[in-house]
Amino acid sequence: MTTDTQPASVVIVGAGHGGHQTAASLREHGYRGHITLISAEDVLPYERPPLSKAYLKAGHAQGDEQLWLRPATYYVRQSIDLVGGTVTGIDTGARTVRLADGSTYGYGHLVLATGARPRTLDVPGAELRGVHTLRTAKDASALRASLAAAQCAVVVGAGFLGLEFAAAARESGCEVTVVEALDRPLARAVSARTAEHFTRLHRRAGTKLLFGRRVMALRGDRHGSVAAVELADGRRLPADLVLVAAGVTPCAELAAAARLPVGDGITVDARLLTGDPHISAIGDCAAFPQVRSGKRMRLESVQNAVGHARLVAERLTGAPRAHYEELPWFWSDQFDTTVQIAGHDDGHDTETLLGDGPDAFSVLLFRGGDLRAVESVNRPADHMAARRLLDQGARLSPWEVAAPGFTLKGHLVRLRGRSAATDRAAT
């Protein structure tokens, strides 16, 4: 692709990490066409991970401007037209998007970075004051204000978001109960061994964890504020704050209305193109074929959104990389613990433990003898080595990990030495 074949204009719907990175990467790769970045929020693009952590803590002085990915002057200097508004429709024939205020924007290429929205509870009382979800800076601001006055909070859902909030709430002095329908926390995200560690971590901090329980109703006081959470077994949990952290739904309605393929998210190919060659989808809303597993997947992470954005920008500006094949990696901070995950566990059959400390270890997940993912708790060196090993497709077996003195970093060094020796022998 030459400069002459680049689209004359790019419209990006969604100004989260993926949308913002698409615009920035286009300019970094020398794109000179018109860029329109449309945000449904009336704020500059901002960091999302702090919203469930430091931003919530009592007395924390971080202002919204400290969350900004770039200052306002950046968009002016880079000639990125930042537009506030909600996109209500796509005309694929005319190649335009329509906003709620009636305005339209034409595109040579359209990037859908619409993200996902939190699931809500379909139970009586879900509309009471004091019941929150957490996705945006506005959500976080309202949640922080409620937390400052709360005495007892109930979190519905023990995924990463729910546990991160629970940790911040406990550190703020609030009594916290986490209610999870499954039999352990992080059931869809980590191994049983790592989940057990986080169960101990939160209980040690005074958090009450209730597994295998379902919420049947939220009960309010005479002022219309939440006062209790009623479980299926009849138990009532006092609560003047409820956070619903029960997962998200990809925002694929625009794509579906435009008759683009949609499943669990907007269906794209390995180049992140939809069924329309003039439309890409990236980030939390995109269901893409994962090169390593061969399965279609949708990942909810900053790393994935940013990686998608960079690939689309490269493709639109003629860079040679054709397919998205970056290694997934994730992290979460809770209390004084950091868990970092490299790779994607699509169903393991063997777990091997590295480290014998109760608060610092790594779990290596194998399937059919192949390393699929590594979960590292307070072991950042393991995480970095695991990312390199998995990214290179390096061979590693459970019996090698079990050998005395084995370390991931040492294994990586040995592989590099073998590779260098092979290269020398070849010359």
Tab-separated table of C-alpha atoms in Angstrom:
chain	number	residue	atom	x	y	z
A	1	MET	CA	0.000	0.000	0.000
A	2	THR	CA	1.359	3.391	-0.922
A	3	THR	CA	0.480	6.775	0.507
A	4	ASP	CA	-1.859	7.309	-2.453
A	5	THR	CA	-3.953	4.295	-1.448
A	6	GLN	CA	-4.329	5.256	2.196
A	7	PRO	CA	-7.864	6.272	3.178
A	8	ALA	CA	-8.417	10.016	2.944
A	9	SER	CA	-10.065	10.033	6.350
A	10	VAL	CA	-10.346	7.750	9.362
A	11	VAL	CA	-13.210	7.952	11.842
A	12	ILE	CA	-12.729	6.183	15.171
A	13	VAL	CA	-15.809	5.459	17.292
A	14	GLY	CA	-14.748	5.158	20.920
A	15	ALA	CA	-11.975	7.042	22.714
A	16	GLY	CA	-10.794	4.457	25.218
A	17	HIS	CA	-7.306	2.995	25.109
A	18	GLY	CA	-7.862	1.376	21.711
A	19	GLY	CA	-9.465	4.358	20.004
A	20	HIS	CA	-6.899	6.793	21.362
A	21	GLN	CA	-3.996	4.520	20.366
A	22	THR	CA	-5.359	4.133	16.828
A	23	ALA	CA	-5.289	7.893	16.323
A	24	ALA	CA	-1.849	8.266	17.906
A	25	SER	CA	-0.344	5.363	15.944
A	26	LEU	CA	-1.720	6.637	12.656
A	27	ARG	CA	0.170	9.893	13.162
A	28	GLU	CA	3.278	8.029	14.351
A	29	HIS	CA	3.253	6.082	11.069
A	30	GLY	CA	3.009	9.259	9.015
A	31	TYR	CA	-0.674	9.235	8.151
A	32	ARG	CA	-1.628	12.708	6.875
A	33	GLY	CA	-5.347	12.264	6.309
A	34	HIS	CA	-8.160	13.545	8.485
A	35	ILE	CA	-8.660	11.749	11.816
A	36	THR	CA	-11.895	12.072	13.795
A	37	LEU	CA	-11.973	10.509	17.257
A	38	ILE	CA	-15.535	10.309	18.600
A	39	SER	CA	-16.064	9.900	22.343
A	40	ALA	CA	-19.377	9.297	24.079
A	41	GLU	CA	-17.827	10.840	27.198
A	42	ASP	CA	-17.345	14.571	27.577
A	43	VAL	CA	-13.751	14.219	28.794
A	44	LEU	CA	-10.321	13.709	27.281
A	45	PRO	CA	-9.282	10.072	26.715
A	46	TYR	CA	-8.011	8.654	29.997
A	47	GLU	CA	-6.404	5.693	31.764
A	48	ARG	CA	-8.899	3.028	32.842
A	49	PRO	CA	-6.977	0.664	35.204
A	50	PRO	CA	-6.649	3.174	38.101
A	51	LEU	CA	-10.428	3.593	38.292
A	52	SER	CA	-10.833	0.404	40.335
A	53	LYS	CA	-7.732	0.950	42.441
A	54	ALA	CA	-5.930	4.108	43.587
A	55	TYR	CA	-8.588	6.487	42.256
A	56	LEU	CA	-11.134	5.114	44.734
A	57	LYS	CA	-9.093	5.267	47.913
A	58	ALA	CA	-10.187	7.653	50.646
A	59	GLY	CA	-8.145	10.837	50.692
A	60	HIS	CA	-6.627	10.089	47.280
A	61	ALA	CA	-5.971	13.418	45.600
A	62	GLN	CA	-5.657	12.232	42.017
A	63	GLY	CA	-7.635	14.551	39.761
A	64	ASP	CA	-9.155	13.569	36.452
A	65	GLU	CA	-6.401	15.392	34.573
A	66	GLN	CA	-3.870	12.953	36.025
A	67	LEU	CA	-5.740	10.156	34.282
A	68	TRP	CA	-5.504	11.763	30.838
A	69	LEU	CA	-3.629	9.745	28.239
A	70	ARG	CA	-2.587	13.021	26.562
A	71	PRO	CA	-3.229	16.694	27.313
A	72	ALA	CA	-5.674	18.637	25.157
A	73	THR	CA	-2.817	20.309	23.281
A	74	TYR	CA	-1.705	16.940	21.893
A	75	TYR	CA	-4.863	16.526	19.798
A	76	VAL	CA	-4.499	20.040	18.426
A	77	ARG	CA	-0.834	19.533	17.519
A	78	GLN	CA	-1.550	16.191	15.865
A	79	SER	CA	-4.629	17.477	14.004
A	80	ILE	CA	-6.872	14.883	15.627
A	81	ASP	CA	-10.459	16.110	15.701
A	82	LEU	CA	-11.800	15.026	19.102
A	83	VAL	CA	-15.608	15.017	18.961
A	84	GLY	CA	-18.000	14.445	21.846
A	85	GLY	CA	-21.208	12.626	21.029
A	86	THR	CA	-22.988	9.295	20.684
A	87	VAL	CA	-22.916	7.518	17.330
A	88	THR	CA	-26.377	6.196	16.520
A	89	GLY	CA	-25.885	4.687	13.075
A	90	ILE	CA	-23.529	3.694	10.272
A	91	ASP	CA	-24.374	4.076	6.585
A	92	THR	CA	-21.978	1.637	4.942
A	93	GLY	CA	-23.059	2.657	1.444
A	94	ALA	CA	-22.409	6.367	1.936
A	95	ARG	CA	-19.557	5.635	4.378
A	96	THR	CA	-20.839	7.962	7.056
A	97	VAL	CA	-21.619	7.750	10.753
A	98	ARG	CA	-24.526	9.607	12.302
A	99	LEU	CA	-24.508	11.111	15.795
A	100	ALA	CA	-27.428	11.619	18.169
A	101	ASP	CA	-27.359	15.363	17.503
A	102	GLY	CA	-27.964	14.742	13.788
A	103	SER	CA	-24.425	15.499	12.622
A	104	THR	CA	-22.674	13.106	10.225
A	105	TYR	CA	-19.037	12.316	9.537
A	106	GLY	CA	-17.745	10.698	6.374
A	107	TYR	CA	-14.984	8.118	6.488
A	108	GLY	CA	-12.556	6.432	4.160
A	109	HIS	CA	-12.043	3.871	6.905
A	110	LEU	CA	-14.042	3.371	10.091
A	111	VAL	CA	-12.620	1.887	13.298
A	112	LEU	CA	-15.104	0.599	15.859
A	113	ALA	CA	-13.552	0.798	19.322
A	114	THR	CA	-16.870	0.794	21.137
A	115	GLY	CA	-15.718	-1.293	24.095
A	116	ALA	CA	-18.146	-3.020	26.432
A	117	ARG	CA	-20.701	-2.072	29.055
A	118	PRO	CA	-21.175	-3.544	32.533
A	119	ARG	CA	-23.881	-6.107	33.086
A	120	THR	CA	-26.523	-5.074	35.590
A	121	LEU	CA	-28.600	-7.139	37.997
A	122	ASP	CA	-32.031	-8.179	36.781
A	123	VAL	CA	-33.527	-8.276	40.260
A	124	PRO	CA	-35.938	-6.111	42.263
A	125	GLY	CA	-34.220	-3.018	43.649
A	126	ALA	CA	-31.488	-2.806	41.015
A	127	GLU	CA	-32.399	0.860	40.419
A	128	LEU	CA	-31.898	1.966	44.057
A	129	ARG	CA	-29.469	4.754	44.913
A	130	GLY	CA	-26.129	3.419	46.050
A	131	VAL	CA	-26.078	0.610	43.453
A	132	HIS	CA	-23.125	1.094	41.102
A	133	THR	CA	-21.333	-0.351	38.130
A	134	LEU	CA	-17.790	0.668	37.219
A	135	ARG	CA	-16.596	1.307	33.696
A	136	THR	CA	-16.030	5.039	33.188
A	137	ALA	CA	-14.453	7.950	35.047
A	138	LYS	CA	-17.965	9.201	35.803
A	139	ASP	CA	-18.797	5.820	37.348
A	140	ALA	CA	-15.598	5.915	39.411
A	141	SER	CA	-16.274	9.438	40.632
A	142	ALA	CA	-19.778	8.484	41.824
A	143	LEU	CA	-18.468	5.291	43.405
A	144	ARG	CA	-15.692	7.151	45.214
A	145	ALA	CA	-18.207	9.623	46.653
A	146	SER	CA	-20.413	6.761	47.882
A	147	LEU	CA	-17.454	4.890	49.316
A	148	ALA	CA	-16.372	7.900	51.352
A	149	ALA	CA	-19.662	7.730	53.278
A	150	ALA	CA	-20.236	3.962	53.249
A	151	GLN	CA	-19.939	1.674	56.246
A	152	CYS	CA	-20.701	-1.655	54.597
A	153	ALA	CA	-20.369	-2.540	50.925
A	154	VAL	CA	-21.434	-5.619	49.001
A	155	VAL	CA	-19.656	-6.576	45.789
A	156	VAL	CA	-21.546	-8.831	43.391
A	157	GLY	CA	-18.938	-10.752	41.432
A	158	ALA	CA	-15.445	-11.946	42.376
A	159	GLY	CA	-13.625	-11.216	39.138
A	160	PHE	CA	-10.653	-8.872	38.922
A	161	LEU	CA	-12.785	-5.711	38.992
A	162	GLY	CA	-14.800	-6.829	42.014
A	163	LEU	CA	-11.729	-7.901	43.989
A	164	GLU	CA	-9.792	-4.730	43.129
A	165	PHE	CA	-12.665	-2.629	44.405
A	166	ALA	CA	-12.997	-4.827	47.490
A	167	ALA	CA	-9.314	-4.254	48.285
A	168	ALA	CA	-9.627	-0.470	47.844
A	169	ALA	CA	-12.779	-0.401	49.986
A	170	ARG	CA	-11.155	-2.386	52.810
A	171	GLU	CA	-8.145	-0.088	52.755
A	172	SER	CA	-10.588	2.817	53.097
A	173	GLY	CA	-12.025	1.261	56.262
A	174	CYS	CA	-15.284	-0.048	54.814
A	175	GLU	CA	-16.721	-3.438	55.739
A	176	VAL	CA	-16.881	-5.525	52.556
A	177	THR	CA	-18.717	-8.693	51.549
A	178	VAL	CA	-18.129	-10.265	48.123
A	179	VAL	CA	-20.892	-12.478	46.721
A	180	GLU	CA	-19.938	-14.868	43.900
A	181	ALA	CA	-22.215	-17.361	42.147
A	182	LEU	CA	-19.329	-19.728	41.352
A	183	ASP	CA	-17.349	-21.750	43.871
A	184	ARG	CA	-14.216	-19.581	43.903
A	185	PRO	CA	-12.970	-16.126	42.899
A	186	LEU	CA	-11.507	-15.421	39.453
A	187	ALA	CA	-12.937	-18.745	38.287
A	188	ARG	CA	-12.751	-17.841	34.588
A	189	ALA	CA	-9.415	-16.052	34.817
A	190	VAL	CA	-6.884	-18.008	36.882
A	191	SER	CA	-6.034	-21.477	38.143
A	192	ALA	CA	-7.496	-22.890	41.348
A	193	ARG	CA	-4.123	-22.473	43.066
A	194	THR	CA	-3.931	-18.755	42.302
A	195	ALA	CA	-7.603	-18.294	43.184
A	196	GLU	CA	-6.960	-19.916	46.561
A	197	HIS	CA	-4.197	-17.381	47.236
A	198	PHE	CA	-6.544	-14.462	46.579
A	199	THR	CA	-9.202	-16.024	48.768
A	200	ARG	CA	-6.714	-16.113	51.647
A	201	LEU	CA	-5.456	-12.596	50.858
A	202	HIS	CA	-8.906	-11.018	51.048
A	203	ARG	CA	-10.055	-12.977	54.080
A	204	ARG	CA	-6.850	-12.017	55.870
A	205	ALA	CA	-7.740	-8.384	55.192
A	206	GLY	CA	-11.179	-8.855	56.739
A	207	THR	CA	-13.249	-9.217	53.564
A	208	LYS	CA	-16.146	-11.673	53.781
A	209	LEU	CA	-16.289	-13.973	50.747
A	210	LEU	CA	-19.476	-15.910	49.983
A	211	PHE	CA	-19.213	-18.435	47.145
A	212	GLY	CA	-21.988	-20.353	45.423
A	213	ARG	CA	-24.511	-17.653	46.326
A	214	ARG	CA	-26.940	-15.746	44.107
A	215	VAL	CA	-28.520	-12.355	44.645
A	216	MET	CA	-32.318	-12.399	44.527
A	217	ALA	CA	-33.147	-8.784	45.396
A	218	LEU	CA	-31.779	-5.477	46.633
A	219	ARG	CA	-33.757	-3.935	49.468
A	220	GLY	CA	-33.993	-0.205	50.060
A	221	ASP	CA	-34.807	2.179	52.868
A	222	ARG	CA	-37.633	4.704	52.892
A	223	HIS	CA	-35.428	7.231	51.085
A	224	GLY	CA	-34.863	5.013	48.063
A	225	SER	CA	-31.286	4.060	48.909
A	226	VAL	CA	-29.993	0.508	49.044
A	227	ALA	CA	-29.946	-0.961	52.554
A	228	ALA	CA	-29.491	-4.706	52.090
A	229	VAL	CA	-28.722	-7.461	49.586
A	230	GLU	CA	-31.009	-10.500	49.751
A	231	LEU	CA	-29.539	-13.850	48.717
A	232	ALA	CA	-31.325	-16.891	47.319
A	233	ASP	CA	-30.984	-18.684	50.666
A	234	GLY	CA	-32.907	-15.874	52.367
A	235	ARG	CA	-29.918	-14.279	54.035
A	236	ARG	CA	-29.817	-10.470	54.069
A	237	LEU	CA	-26.502	-8.639	53.922
A	238	PRO	CA	-26.487	-5.039	55.184
A	239	ALA	CA	-25.232	-2.694	52.486
A	240	ASP	CA	-25.244	1.057	51.969
A	241	LEU	CA	-23.173	0.571	48.793
A	242	VAL	CA	-23.415	-2.198	46.179
A	243	LEU	CA	-21.000	-2.659	43.297
A	244	VAL	CA	-22.234	-4.928	40.528
A	245	ALA	CA	-19.097	-6.439	38.965
A	246	ALA	CA	-20.704	-9.332	37.120
A	247	GLY	CA	-18.936	-9.015	33.778
A	248	VAL	CA	-19.548	-6.981	30.643
A	249	THR	CA	-21.403	-7.129	27.347
A	250	PRO	CA	-19.577	-6.051	24.164
A	251	CYS	CA	-21.047	-2.972	22.517
A	252	ALA	CA	-21.841	-4.471	19.115
A	253	GLU	CA	-25.225	-2.876	18.395
A	254	LEU	CA	-23.879	-0.383	15.830
A	255	ALA	CA	-22.205	-3.181	13.922
A	256	ALA	CA	-25.287	-5.397	14.055
A	257	ALA	CA	-27.514	-2.579	12.801
A	258	ALA	CA	-25.085	-2.067	9.917
A	259	ARG	CA	-25.421	-5.809	9.129
A	260	LEU	CA	-21.844	-6.621	10.023
A	261	PRO	CA	-21.156	-10.117	11.418
A	262	VAL	CA	-21.679	-10.195	15.182
A	263	GLY	CA	-21.373	-13.006	17.731
A	264	ASP	CA	-19.788	-12.521	21.134
A	265	GLY	CA	-18.665	-9.127	19.941
A	266	ILE	CA	-18.007	-7.799	16.452
A	267	THR	CA	-16.578	-10.586	14.310
A	268	VAL	CA	-13.260	-9.709	12.665
A	269	ASP	CA	-10.544	-11.604	10.807
A	270	ALA	CA	-6.882	-11.828	11.775
A	271	ARG	CA	-6.353	-8.370	10.244
A	272	LEU	CA	-9.135	-7.030	12.500
A	273	LEU	CA	-11.360	-6.299	9.502
A	274	THR	CA	-15.115	-6.837	9.731
A	275	GLY	CA	-17.215	-8.130	6.840
A	276	ASP	CA	-16.855	-4.663	5.309
A	277	PRO	CA	-13.312	-3.922	4.036
A	278	HIS	CA	-13.722	-0.281	5.050
A	279	ILE	CA	-14.495	-1.077	8.714
A	280	SER	CA	-12.238	-2.487	11.446
A	281	ALA	CA	-13.133	-3.371	15.037
A	282	ILE	CA	-10.686	-3.458	17.937
A	283	GLY	CA	-10.435	-3.960	21.677
A	284	ASP	CA	-13.109	-5.241	24.032
A	285	CYS	CA	-15.823	-5.234	21.365
A	286	ALA	CA	-13.895	-7.352	18.814
A	287	ALA	CA	-14.016	-11.156	18.523
A	288	PHE	CA	-10.846	-12.138	16.660
A	289	PRO	CA	-9.073	-15.406	15.748
A	290	GLN	CA	-6.263	-16.043	18.226
A	291	VAL	CA	-3.285	-17.290	16.234
A	292	ARG	CA	-1.808	-19.512	18.949
A	293	SER	CA	-4.984	-21.385	19.884
A	294	GLY	CA	-6.851	-21.123	16.601
A	295	LYS	CA	-9.984	-20.128	18.506
A	296	ARG	CA	-12.014	-16.968	18.138
A	297	MET	CA	-11.810	-14.921	21.317
A	298	ARG	CA	-12.606	-11.566	22.833
A	299	LEU	CA	-10.132	-10.146	25.351
A	300	GLU	CA	-10.883	-7.386	27.823
A	301	SER	CA	-7.511	-5.803	28.499
A	302	VAL	CA	-5.604	-2.602	27.844
A	303	GLN	CA	-2.762	-4.571	26.238
A	304	ASN	CA	-5.127	-6.172	23.738
A	305	ALA	CA	-6.857	-2.888	22.839
A	306	VAL	CA	-3.539	-1.097	22.315
A	307	GLY	CA	-2.107	-3.993	20.295
A	308	HIS	CA	-5.190	-4.080	18.072
A	309	ALA	CA	-4.949	-0.326	17.535
A	310	ARG	CA	-1.323	-0.476	16.480
A	311	LEU	CA	-1.992	-3.242	13.975
A	312	VAL	CA	-4.872	-1.353	12.363
A	313	ALA	CA	-2.770	1.817	12.127
A	314	GLU	CA	0.065	-0.137	10.537
A	315	ARG	CA	-2.288	-1.764	8.054
A	316	LEU	CA	-3.869	1.528	7.052
A	317	THR	CA	-0.465	3.121	6.493
A	318	GLY	CA	1.047	0.240	4.539
A	319	ALA	CA	3.232	-1.470	7.154
A	320	PRO	CA	3.949	-5.125	6.325
A	321	ARG	CA	2.535	-6.809	9.467
A	322	ALA	CA	-0.581	-8.601	8.288
A	323	HIS	CA	-2.080	-10.421	11.278
A	324	TYR	CA	-2.634	-9.803	14.967
A	325	GLU	CA	-0.685	-12.396	16.930
A	326	GLU	CA	0.503	-10.629	20.067
A	327	LEU	CA	0.815	-12.680	23.227
A	328	PRO	CA	-1.949	-11.792	25.713
A	329	TRP	CA	-0.848	-10.559	29.111
A	330	PHE	CA	-2.740	-9.107	32.060
A	331	TRP	CA	-2.174	-7.801	35.565
A	332	SER	CA	-4.064	-6.905	38.725
A	333	ASP	CA	-3.046	-5.092	41.913
A	334	GLN	CA	-4.845	-5.979	45.157
A	335	PHE	CA	-3.554	-4.813	48.543
A	336	ASP	CA	0.233	-5.349	48.382
A	337	THR	CA	-0.061	-8.157	45.841
A	338	THR	CA	0.383	-8.064	42.079
A	339	VAL	CA	-0.615	-10.943	39.849
A	340	GLN	CA	0.686	-10.936	36.270
A	341	ILE	CA	-0.548	-13.407	33.672
A	342	ALA	CA	1.244	-14.222	30.435
A	343	GLY	CA	-0.462	-16.234	27.722
A	344	HIS	CA	-4.006	-17.524	27.488
A	345	ASP	CA	-5.258	-20.617	29.306
A	346	ASP	CA	-7.776	-22.236	26.978
A	347	GLY	CA	-8.012	-25.349	29.121
A	348	HIS	CA	-4.963	-26.792	30.876
A	349	ASP	CA	-4.394	-30.340	32.113
A	350	THR	CA	-1.234	-29.847	34.193
A	351	GLU	CA	-0.186	-27.229	36.737
A	352	THR	CA	3.386	-26.824	37.977
A	353	LEU	CA	4.355	-24.529	40.841
A	354	LEU	CA	7.495	-22.371	40.981
A	355	GLY	CA	8.446	-20.829	44.324
A	356	ASP	CA	7.701	-22.124	47.774
A	357	GLY	CA	6.633	-18.894	49.477
A	358	PRO	CA	2.965	-18.424	50.361
A	359	ASP	CA	2.845	-14.905	48.906
A	360	ALA	CA	5.272	-15.154	45.959
A	361	PHE	CA	4.961	-17.955	43.392
A	362	SER	CA	4.210	-18.739	39.768
A	363	VAL	CA	1.831	-21.340	38.375
A	364	LEU	CA	2.743	-22.768	34.965
A	365	LEU	CA	-0.217	-24.132	33.013
A	366	PHE	CA	0.361	-26.873	30.444
A	367	ARG	CA	-1.884	-28.598	27.964
A	368	GLY	CA	-0.680	-31.755	26.276
A	369	GLY	CA	2.836	-30.963	27.474
A	370	ASP	CA	2.813	-27.467	25.916
A	371	LEU	CA	3.128	-24.369	28.078
A	372	ARG	CA	-0.002	-22.233	27.594
A	373	ALA	CA	0.132	-19.598	30.344
A	374	VAL	CA	2.021	-18.501	33.442
A	375	GLU	CA	0.422	-16.821	36.473
A	376	SER	CA	2.972	-14.959	38.587
A	377	VAL	CA	2.127	-13.625	42.036
A	378	ASN	CA	4.693	-11.091	43.274
A	379	ARG	CA	7.327	-12.581	40.935
A	380	PRO	CA	7.839	-10.003	38.164
A	381	ALA	CA	11.024	-11.634	36.864
A	382	ASP	CA	9.053	-14.842	36.213
A	383	HIS	CA	6.434	-12.862	34.345
A	384	MET	CA	8.910	-11.129	32.036
A	385	ALA	CA	10.711	-14.401	31.287
A	386	ALA	CA	7.396	-16.164	30.672
A	387	ARG	CA	6.317	-13.527	28.179
A	388	ARG	CA	9.545	-13.988	26.228
A	389	LEU	CA	9.344	-17.774	26.307
A	390	LEU	CA	5.708	-17.883	25.227
A	391	ASP	CA	6.200	-15.223	22.586
A	392	GLN	CA	9.051	-17.229	21.060
A	393	GLY	CA	7.109	-20.470	21.246
A	394	ALA	CA	9.978	-21.983	23.249
A	395	ARG	CA	9.607	-25.590	24.312
A	396	LEU	CA	9.263	-26.312	28.014
A	397	SER	CA	7.912	-29.404	29.742
A	398	PRO	CA	6.524	-29.929	33.250
A	399	TRP	CA	9.394	-32.283	34.131
A	400	GLU	CA	11.957	-29.578	33.270
A	401	VAL	CA	10.175	-27.130	35.597
A	402	ALA	CA	10.250	-29.722	38.379
A	403	ALA	CA	14.060	-30.041	38.187
A	404	PRO	CA	15.980	-28.671	41.237
A	405	GLY	CA	17.083	-25.064	40.797
A	406	PHE	CA	14.912	-24.436	37.735
A	407	THR	CA	13.993	-20.803	36.994
A	408	LEU	CA	12.200	-19.345	33.993
A	409	LYS	CA	14.888	-16.721	33.554
A	410	GLY	CA	17.632	-19.369	33.675
A	411	HIS	CA	15.776	-21.483	31.109
A	412	LEU	CA	15.520	-18.468	28.820
A	413	VAL	CA	19.262	-17.806	29.125
A	414	ARG	CA	20.065	-21.454	28.320
A	415	LEU	CA	17.869	-21.364	25.220
A	416	ARG	CA	19.600	-18.223	24.023
A	417	GLY	CA	22.969	-19.884	24.557
A	418	ARG	CA	21.921	-22.922	22.534
A	419	SER	CA	20.616	-20.694	19.755
A	420	ALA	CA	23.862	-18.726	19.636
A	421	ALA	CA	25.910	-21.946	19.546
A	422	THR	CA	23.772	-23.272	16.677
A	423	ASP	CA	24.289	-20.027	14.753
A	424	ARG	CA	28.067	-20.208	15.257
A	425	ALA	CA	28.139	-23.840	14.117
A	426	ALA	CA	26.172	-22.928	11.001
A	427	THR	CA	28.752	-20.319	10.032
